Amino acid sequence: MSGSRFGKNFTVTTWGESHGDSIGCVVDGCPAGIRLDEQDIQADMKRRRPGGSPYSSSREEHDSVRILSGLFKGVTTGAPISMTVDNMDARSGDYTSIAHIYRPGHADYVYDKKYGARDYRGGGRASARETACRVMGGAVAKRFLDELGVGINAYALSIGTVSIDRSHLDMSQIAVNPFGMPDKTAYEKAVAQAAQATANGDSLGGVVECVITGLFPGVGEPVFDKLSAVLGQAVLSINAVKGVEFGAGFVAASMTGAVNNDAMFYDGGELKKRSNNAGGIYGGISDGSDITFRAAFKPAPSISLKQETITDDGHNTSVSIKGRHDPLIVPRAIVVVEAMAALALADMCLQSLLSNISTIKRIWGKYD
Amino acid sequence: MSGSRFGKNFTVTTWGESHGDSIGCVVDGCPAGIRLDEQDIQADMKRRRPGGSPYSSSREEHDSVRILSGLFKGVTTGAPISMTVDNMDARSGDYTSIAHIYRPGHADYVYDKKYGARDYRGGGRASARETACRVMGGAVAKRFLDELGVGINAYALSIGTVSIDRSHLDMSQIAVNPFGMPDKTAYEKAVAQAAQATANGDSLGGVVECVITGLFPGVGEPVFDKLSAVLGQAVLSINAVKGVEFGAGFVAASMTGAVNNDAMFYDGGELKKRSNNAGGIYGGISDGSDITFRAAFKPAPSISLKQETITDDGHNTSVSIKGRHDPLIVPRAIVVVEAMAALALADMCLQSLLSNISTIKRIWGKYD
Amino acid sequence: MSGSRFGKNFTVTTWGESHGDSIGCVVDGCPAGIRLDEQDIQADMKRRRPGGSPYSSSREEHDSVRILSGLFKGVTTGAPISMTVDNMDARSGDYTSIAHIYRPGHADYVYDKKYGARDYRGGGRASARETACRVMGGAVAKRFLDELGVGINAYALSIGTVSIDRSHLDMSQIAVNPFGMPDKTAYEKAVAQAAQATANGDSLGGVVECVITGLFPGVGEPVFDKLSAVLGQAVLSINAVKGVEFGAGFVAASMTGAVNNDAMFYDGGELKKRSNNAGGIYGGISDGSDITFRAAFKPAPSISLKQETITDDGHNTSVSIKGRHDPLIVPRAIVVVEAMAALALADMCLQSLLSNISTIKRIWGKYD
Amino acid sequence: MSGSRFGKNFTVTTWGESHGDSIGCVVDGCPAGIRLDEQDIQADMKRRRPGGSPYSSSREEHDSVRILSGLFKGVTTGAPISMTVDNMDARSGDYTSIAHIYRPGHADYVYDKKYGARDYRGGGRASARETACRVMGGAVAKRFLDELGVGINAYALSIGTVSIDRSHLDMSQIAVNPFGMPDKTAYEKAVAQAAQATANGDSLGGVVECVITGLFPGVGEPVFDKLSAVLGQAVLSINAVKGVEFGAGFVAASMTGAVNNDAMFYDGGELKKRSNNAGGIYGGISDGSDITFRAAFKPAPSISLKQETITDDGHNTSVSIKGRHDPLIVPRAIVVVEAMAALALADMCLQSLLSNISTIKRIWGKYD
């Protein structure tokens, strides 16, 4: 299970299980000289916290972040930044009833097969609780990107079968409604659908869209480490994500080249494009326009509706998941998408500085 | 540009430009003891070769693969496997007219920005010619996977706006029709649409679907190196891919949990599922059922239709791409998708062997 | 500063500064199914603790290890193992007097140049305190290696100018005398030399030798990841190590081939060698005999003797290091050498399992 | 055998066996914009070529390097640089007599154990022929370092039991005498010793010293990726190297702190040191003074003297190695040491550019 690290030069390693005493992460490779405090991280942790809406888990997670290393006088030193939060309200007792049942849509069965046993308390490493560590790491990456003028903003594009209407886009809504939907009408429909799903003991999925602004041209590496490929891995590694697409995405597959190609022109000396079907990425490299992508989240597999499944000793059975689970994961997942985008971008931005000798010579030997 | 390597234990490094004398790759980390000959690789190279259909590039690529190292008496030795093909028909002359024009939808502009200059002959590393190296490396990965009983099969799900009808699925069609579509009726419609696009000087995109069979449970690592995340990076790194989805993919986002969850049951001692919306992956780990995913290809950006664009010295202009280009890239991309899936899987299968101590002790010290 | 991780499949990431609240590490990639408890780690931490001899630092470090993740019912789950110890006795006040002085032989100057500033409290990441994290990680690696029957034992070969006499080798002395020297007479001479150095306000270096037993043939990868190269990086990364040599080491350079070559023969069916000048490694790969290497430690740079040096604003000055420092680092470094050897070996042992297809097929699909 | 790649951002992958048709390497991650031609590489290849002295292998290797990719108009493009040389004079016939004998001091036995079989023609990947690929890659790294003003110079410090006298150091001798010894008297004694060894059918080892000049402070990463650790791995990965030491090296272990510490002072505004026992590295990071290290080479194991050994089917036997082998490997190894030092440094120099935010902001967005 050596998959708990992401990144090459700007890296994060996460650790901890949903029902242990604490969880945390270590960011290694963050440049020195960046002002950082716990509030920068806490703000994003709050966005991830359950309880933001009546349709989120009722589990209490204060998630008070402690930074254990890597700062001196409030500024990064270049040393690893270790962060942790306690698991305040881990009721392991909730899980003993399912210790021998493989929950449908969960990783129970595959963990047992892979490791010969599993920590059945809350899903262990497969728990969405792990994403809190990504949010901590991502908040550090965002601070670094902020120094470069790069911004990352995600929101809910759809929840269940309710999609926003782009002609009614209202970005101010994102911070206002607890679902993070930039369309008040769609939000209200989604609330109704969520209420119905909750009443049914069922759950809803949705799509998160993310826009990255302020990136210069040249970020992303050719061939295997294309910006889209690295961002793609980052986002597909989030629990419950089943698909990712950039720019026009799957819709581009049914366009013709003449329609899909983004025509370029200079307008008063400034480069502009007639469209951004590529989502700001050509040949895997940023062109300086906005990067846009979408991630599809399946509905949370933990539902109280009775489901057909099996036991770990070879019998058929059924299960109804009790516990405190989210019927709606998209609202809390928005900041996780931002975090993974930030971690991928921080790493790729660093790497892009090494592309050509004239850039390198400009700073070589001029560190201080 | 250190992005030319893929993999951690089973790795491939590709090299070469579309208009150099040759291109190639080095596979490092392939286990010893596997029978391999050039025909294994040539067969897949032939599937990628242009000219398979009247709607592919008329460029002649014999693509006769030479294996330069890593074999002894026809069997892999554990040493790096270096492979190369010559570029037989590289007419650099075709490209001088566009040396100072940034083609829409291409990587010309971003390469210039990133590297300060670019090899404008055919797109350099951004050329689809580079995918020939992936096919060579992928063919080695397939041989390894074949030893483990793992199979990989991709085909065209849609071309332009024509999708196959799953109720008329006919897998025998894949090898028969030059578009690799498993539905004869859809194929015929796609031929008509391709003819129209060609006549217009335009191009078409499409969707490739891939099915992986024979995988045991336990392949894929938790958190960042989920099987879906690593496969996702692999596939998103292919030229022109703008999206990837697993199992039900984006459709899962609008399902409820009760519908999306894959119910499990034992049928005569054998584990079965009522559905495979997860595409065989839970928590990032294979469950032993088929892995399914889809990749969206944008239409090729090289079209002869006149397009608005800019020059590298700041002027607006228009361009009509002449050269020998594919109006239809999906048919040739099918084997590239298989290759990247094979490379990702070979690496993840190796890593999965290191998961638990009881497995490890079974082979420790028993190498020969 | 993304250099805080070691390993490829079995990895450790360390974090923390000498004068922060705590330090720790995360081991990722340890196989599941291994019994592990805090006492396994505590035993090695005790060997590293200052105060073992009157010539070690008087700083009090209880170093009570807490394992925060990766265990379930006392057995590794395959998840990252996060461990931490508190810094009990960090008197930051000791260091303000040298905040603007670059101590000779220390990393103060280079940290300032590299990062633009530094955490001057005790050397930050360059402090020997960081090696406590290596010992924690190494103890986990040792438990894994123990399952494979691999043992690692280090001891002091020399302290100051006193070397052991190999004809009087007494391994039982290692655990008995606080210097870890396997020769009582040499130990007594070293005590006298250490007393003199302490009285002078000076410090001593020394050489640590390490023997690895129970390794099967085949561990280590050809070319760049030779077992000697990876072990070498591991050991050279320890603070104060200025050289490493394997088998006959530098002495081999003055031998002839006929003398240096290790003749092999079968004795009653068992493979034996007339010598082990290679230290058990040929072409970078273990041959099944003992691996032997030595690491040279420079004397600790922190001495109370007055030394010529500079300030961070460009002046000449002199400094006499007060604080609580070790005049003798070798005794405490012995377990750090073992830890780094264990981490390197755990990683290389895992990788060696992927060498040939017949081994792989023996476990493929037989995980449970 | 995934050990054929070195480096993280500036990387080299080597391939090829001693008796295949060709060997080569791929450099990935070299910045764009560097003038490079085949003569840059050929010059170093000539230094490695056998036949430079009468005591080197008589095997003919023209080693005419071809650069297959990564250049446009004589300048690096940022794309992978693939290079190859043909094996002109591979007489496989020489080796059939030893197909079933494990040569003492060679990797024959361990390859068989690791891979289940081996390419016995000349040692396969364990052959010193592989180092030609390192020299090609190293020559590219040197060109990059040359742009930064960094120089790398190695020479023979000792051959057999003959060491240079540092009080008679004459650097002009390095290029003049075929042994690369900077002391004419020592060279002449070494010639005599080499003649004797050759007459005896025996071989000699030696020590190579390397000096790196022009490095700025701040190169090298703390903890595991210390400059000494990464250089150490690089050098220990060279065939026949059994030890490496930096600055005063093993001698430092018997110094006291007061003697070993390098006193610093300003002399007319310029930073100077009274000594350089650290070899220019403190806490793993360069201080701007010369980096010095030494590598110990064991004598070549291939000797015509009769040696005791075993067969691959379990019998005792003796062997006398015929073939064309070097009684003296140090002269040809000098440029290999430089190559590995250059590859390690190129990678660490790139990484050092990412250390602090003020440096990064100076170039962010100013690529062209």
Coordinates of N, CA and C in Angstrom, one line a residue, chain B residues 1-5 8-11 13-17 20-22 26 28-33 68-73 77-82 84 111-121 125 367-368, chain D residues 1-5 8-11 13-17 20-22 26 28-33 68-73 77-82 84 111-121 125 367-368:
Chain B
M1 N 11.3 18.6 -19.6 CA 10.4 17.7 -20.2 C 10.8 16.3 -19.7
S2 N 10.7 16.1 -18.4 CA 11.0 14.8 -17.9 C 9.8 13.9 -17.8
G3 N 8.8 14.1 -18.7 CA 7.6 13.4 -18.6 C 7.5 12.2 -19.6
S4 N 8.6 11.7 -20.1 CA 8.6 10.7 -21.1 C 8.7 9.3 -20.5
R5 N 8.6 9.2 -19.2 CA 8.5 7.9 -18.6 C 7.2 7.6 -17.9
K8 N 6.3 2.7 -12.4 CA 7.1 2.7 -11.2 C 8.1 1.5 -11.1
N9 N 7.5 0.3 -11.3 CA 8.3 -0.9 -11.3 C 8.4 -1.5 -12.8
F10 N 7.3 -1.5 -13.5 CA 7.3 -1.9 -14.9 C 7.2 -0.5 -15.6
T11 N 8.2 -0.1 -16.3 CA 8.3 1.2 -16.8 C 8.6 1.3 -18.3
T13 N 10.0 4.2 -21.3 CA 10.4 5.6 -21.6 C 10.4 5.7 -23.1
T14 N 9.7 6.7 -23.6 CA 9.7 6.8 -25.1 C 10.5 8.0 -25.5
W15 N 11.0 8.0 -26.8 CA 11.8 9.0 -27.3 C 11.6 9.2 -28.8
G16 N 11.9 10.3 -29.3 CA 11.8 10.5 -30.8 C 10.8 11.5 -31.2
E17 N 11.1 12.2 -32.3 CA 10.1 13.1 -32.9 C 9.6 12.6 -34.2
G20 N 12.1 12.9 -37.1 CA 13.5 12.4 -37.0 C 13.7 11.1 -37.8
D21 N 14.9 10.6 -37.7 CA 15.2 9.3 -38.4 C 14.4 8.1 -37.8
S22 N 14.3 8.1 -36.5 CA 13.7 7.0 -35.9 C 13.1 7.4 -34.6
V26 N 12.1 2.3 -24.4 CA 12.9 1.4 -23.5 C 11.9 0.9 -22.4
D28 N 11.8 -1.0 -19.0 CA 12.6 -1.4 -17.9 C 11.7 -1.9 -16.8
G29 N 12.1 -3.1 -16.3 CA 11.3 -3.7 -15.2 C 10.5 -4.8 -15.6
C30 N 10.5 -5.2 -16.9 CA 9.8 -6.4 -17.3 C 10.5 -7.7 -16.7
P31 N 9.7 -8.5 -16.0 CA 10.4 -9.7 -15.4 C 11.1 -10.6 -16.5
A32 N 12.1 -11.3 -16.0 CA 12.8 -12.3 -16.9 C 11.9 -13.5 -17.1
G33 N 12.2 -14.2 -18.2 CA 11.6 -15.5 -18.4 C 10.4 -15.5 -19.3
L68 N 16.3 -4.2 -29.7 CA 17.8 -4.0 -29.6 C 18.4 -4.6 -28.4
S69 N 17.6 -5.0 -27.4 CA 18.3 -5.5 -26.1 C 17.2 -6.2 -25.3
G70 N 17.7 -6.9 -24.2 CA 16.8 -7.4 -23.2 C 16.3 -8.8 -23.5
L71 N 16.7 -9.4 -24.7 CA 16.3 -10.8 -25.0 C 17.5 -11.6 -25.1
F72 N 17.4 -12.9 -24.7 CA 18.5 -13.9 -24.9 C 17.7 -15.2 -25.3
K73 N 18.0 -15.6 -26.5 CA 17.3 -16.8 -27.0 C 15.8 -16.7 -27.0
T77 N 15.3 -11.2 -20.4 CA 16.4 -11.5 -19.4 C 16.2 -10.7 -18.1
G78 N 15.2 -9.8 -18.1 CA 15.1 -8.9 -17.0 C 15.8 -7.5 -17.3
A79 N 16.6 -7.5 -18.3 CA 17.3 -6.3 -18.7 C 16.3 -5.4 -19.5
P80 N 16.7 -4.1 -19.6 CA 15.8 -3.2 -20.4 C 15.6 -3.7 -21.8
I81 N 14.4 -3.5 -22.3 CA 14.1 -3.9 -23.7 C 14.0 -2.6 -24.5
S82 N 15.0 -2.4 -25.4 CA 15.0 -1.3 -26.2 C 14.4 -1.6 -27.6
T84 N 12.9 0.0 -31.5 CA 12.9 1.2 -32.4 C 12.2 0.9 -33.7
Y111 N 4.4 24.9 -26.8 CA 5.8 24.5 -26.8 C 6.7 25.7 -27.0
D112 N 6.3 26.6 -27.8 CA 7.2 27.8 -28.0 C 7.3 28.6 -26.6
K113 N 6.2 28.7 -25.9 CA 6.2 29.4 -24.7 C 7.0 28.7 -23.6
K114 N 6.9 27.3 -23.6 CA 7.5 26.5 -22.6 C 9.0 26.4 -22.8
Y115 N 9.4 26.2 -24.1 CA 10.8 25.8 -24.4 C 11.5 27.0 -25.0
G116 N 10.9 28.0 -25.4 CA 11.5 29.1 -26.1 C 11.7 28.9 -27.6
A117 N 11.4 27.7 -28.0 CA 11.5 27.4 -29.4 C 10.8 26.0 -29.6
R118 N 10.6 25.6 -30.8 CA 10.0 24.3 -31.0 C 10.5 23.6 -32.3
D119 N 10.4 22.3 -32.3 CA 10.7 21.6 -33.5 C 9.3 21.6 -34.3
Y120 N 9.2 22.4 -35.3 CA 7.9 22.6 -35.9 C 7.6 21.5 -37.0
R121 N 8.6 20.6 -37.2 CA 8.3 19.5 -38.2 C 7.4 18.5 -37.6
R125 N 7.4 16.2 -30.2 CA 6.9 15.2 -29.2 C 5.4 15.2 -29.1
Y367 N 13.6 -18.5 -5.6 CA 13.6 -17.8 -6.9 C 13.7 -18.8 -8.0
D368 N 14.5 -19.8 -7.8 CA 14.9 -20.7 -8.9 C 14.2 -22.1 -8.8
Chain D
M1 N 14.2 -5.8 -12.9 CA 15.4 -5.0 -13.2 C 15.0 -3.6 -13.6
S2 N 14.3 -3.0 -12.7 CA 13.9 -1.6 -13.1 C 14.9 -0.6 -12.6
G3 N 16.2 -1.0 -12.5 CA 17.2 -0.1 -12.0 C 18.0 0.6 -13.0
S4 N 17.5 0.7 -14.3 CA 18.3 1.2 -15.3 C 18.1 2.7 -15.5
R5 N 17.4 3.3 -14.6 CA 17.2 4.8 -14.7 C 17.8 5.5 -13.5
K8 N 15.8 12.2 -11.1 CA 14.4 12.5 -10.7 C 13.9 13.6 -11.7
N9 N 14.6 14.6 -12.0 CA 14.1 15.6 -13.0 C 15.0 15.6 -14.2
F10 N 16.3 15.5 -14.0 CA 17.2 15.3 -15.1 C 17.6 13.8 -15.0
T11 N 17.1 13.0 -16.0 CA 17.2 11.5 -15.9 C 18.0 10.9 -17.0
T13 N 18.3 6.9 -18.8 CA 17.9 5.5 -18.8 C 18.9 4.8 -19.8
T14 N 19.6 3.8 -19.3 CA 20.5 3.1 -20.2 C 20.0 1.7 -20.6
W15 N 20.4 1.2 -21.8 CA 19.9 -0.1 -22.2 C 21.1 -0.8 -23.0
G16 N 21.0 -2.0 -23.2 CA 21.9 -2.8 -24.0 C 22.9 -3.7 -23.3
E17 N 23.2 -4.8 -24.0 CA 24.1 -5.7 -23.5 C 25.5 -5.6 -24.2
G20 N 25.3 -7.4 -27.6 CA 24.2 -7.1 -28.6 C 24.7 -6.3 -29.7
D21 N 23.8 -5.9 -30.6 CA 24.2 -5.1 -31.8 C 24.6 -3.7 -31.4
S22 N 23.9 -3.1 -30.4 CA 24.1 -1.8 -30.0 C 23.7 -1.6 -28.6
V26 N 18.8 7.1 -23.0 CA 17.9 8.2 -23.2 C 18.0 9.2 -22.0
D28 N 16.3 12.2 -20.3 CA 15.0 12.9 -20.3 C 15.0 14.0 -19.2
G29 N 14.6 15.2 -19.5 CA 14.6 16.2 -18.5 C 15.7 17.2 -18.7
C30 N 16.5 17.1 -19.8 CA 17.5 18.1 -20.1 C 16.7 19.4 -20.6
P31 N 17.0 20.5 -20.0 CA 16.3 21.8 -20.4 C 16.6 22.1 -21.9
A32 N 15.6 22.8 -22.5 CA 15.7 23.2 -23.9 C 16.7 24.4 -24.0
G33 N 17.2 24.6 -25.2 CA 18.0 25.8 -25.4 C 19.5 25.6 -25.3
L68 N 19.8 10.5 -31.7 CA 18.6 10.1 -32.5 C 17.4 11.1 -32.3
S69 N 17.5 11.9 -31.3 CA 16.3 12.7 -31.0 C 16.7 13.8 -30.0
G70 N 15.8 14.8 -29.9 CA 15.9 15.8 -28.8 C 16.7 17.0 -29.3
L71 N 17.1 17.0 -30.5 CA 17.8 18.2 -31.0 C 17.1 18.8 -32.2
F72 N 17.1 20.1 -32.3 CA 16.6 20.8 -33.5 C 17.6 21.9 -33.8
K73 N 18.1 21.9 -35.0 CA 19.1 22.9 -35.4 C 20.3 22.9 -34.4
T77 N 15.8 20.6 -27.4 CA 14.4 21.1 -27.5 C 13.6 20.8 -26.2
G78 N 14.2 20.1 -25.3 CA 13.5 19.7 -24.1 C 13.0 18.3 -24.2
A79 N 13.0 17.8 -25.4 CA 12.6 16.4 -25.6 C 13.7 15.4 -25.2
P80 N 13.3 14.1 -25.0 CA 14.3 13.1 -24.7 C 15.4 13.0 -25.7
I81 N 16.6 12.9 -25.2 CA 17.8 12.8 -26.1 C 18.2 11.3 -26.1
S82 N 17.9 10.7 -27.3 CA 18.3 9.3 -27.4 C 19.6 9.2 -28.1
T84 N 23.0 6.4 -29.2 CA 23.3 5.0 -29.4 C 24.7 4.8 -30.0
Y111 N 23.1 -13.3 -11.2 CA 22.1 -13.1 -12.2 C 21.3 -14.4 -12.4
D112 N 22.0 -15.5 -12.4 CA 21.3 -16.8 -12.6 C 20.3 -17.0 -11.5
K113 N 20.6 -16.7 -10.3 CA 19.8 -16.8 -9.1 C 18.6 -15.9 -9.2
K114 N 18.9 -14.7 -9.6 CA 17.8 -13.6 -9.6 C 16.8 -13.8 -10.8
Y115 N 17.4 -14.1 -12.0 CA 16.5 -14.1 -13.1 C 16.2 -15.5 -13.7
G116 N 16.8 -16.6 -13.1 CA 16.5 -17.9 -13.5 C 17.4 -18.3 -14.7
A117 N 18.0 -17.4 -15.3 CA 18.9 -17.6 -16.5 C 19.7 -16.3 -16.7
R118 N 20.7 -16.4 -17.5 CA 21.5 -15.1 -17.8 C 22.0 -15.1 -19.2
D119 N 22.3 -13.9 -19.7 CA 22.9 -13.8 -21.0 C 24.4 -13.8 -20.7
Y120 N 25.0 -15.0 -20.9 CA 26.4 -15.2 -20.5 C 27.4 -14.5 -21.5
R121 N 27.0 -13.9 -22.5 CA 27.9 -13.3 -23.5 C 28.4 -12.0 -22.9
R125 N 24.2 -7.1 -18.7 CA 24.0 -5.8 -18.1 C 25.1 -5.5 -17.1
Y367 N 9.0 33.1 -19.0 CA 9.7 32.1 -19.7 C 10.4 32.5 -20.9
D368 N 9.8 33.4 -21.6 CA 10.3 33.8 -22.9 C 10.9 35.2 -23.0

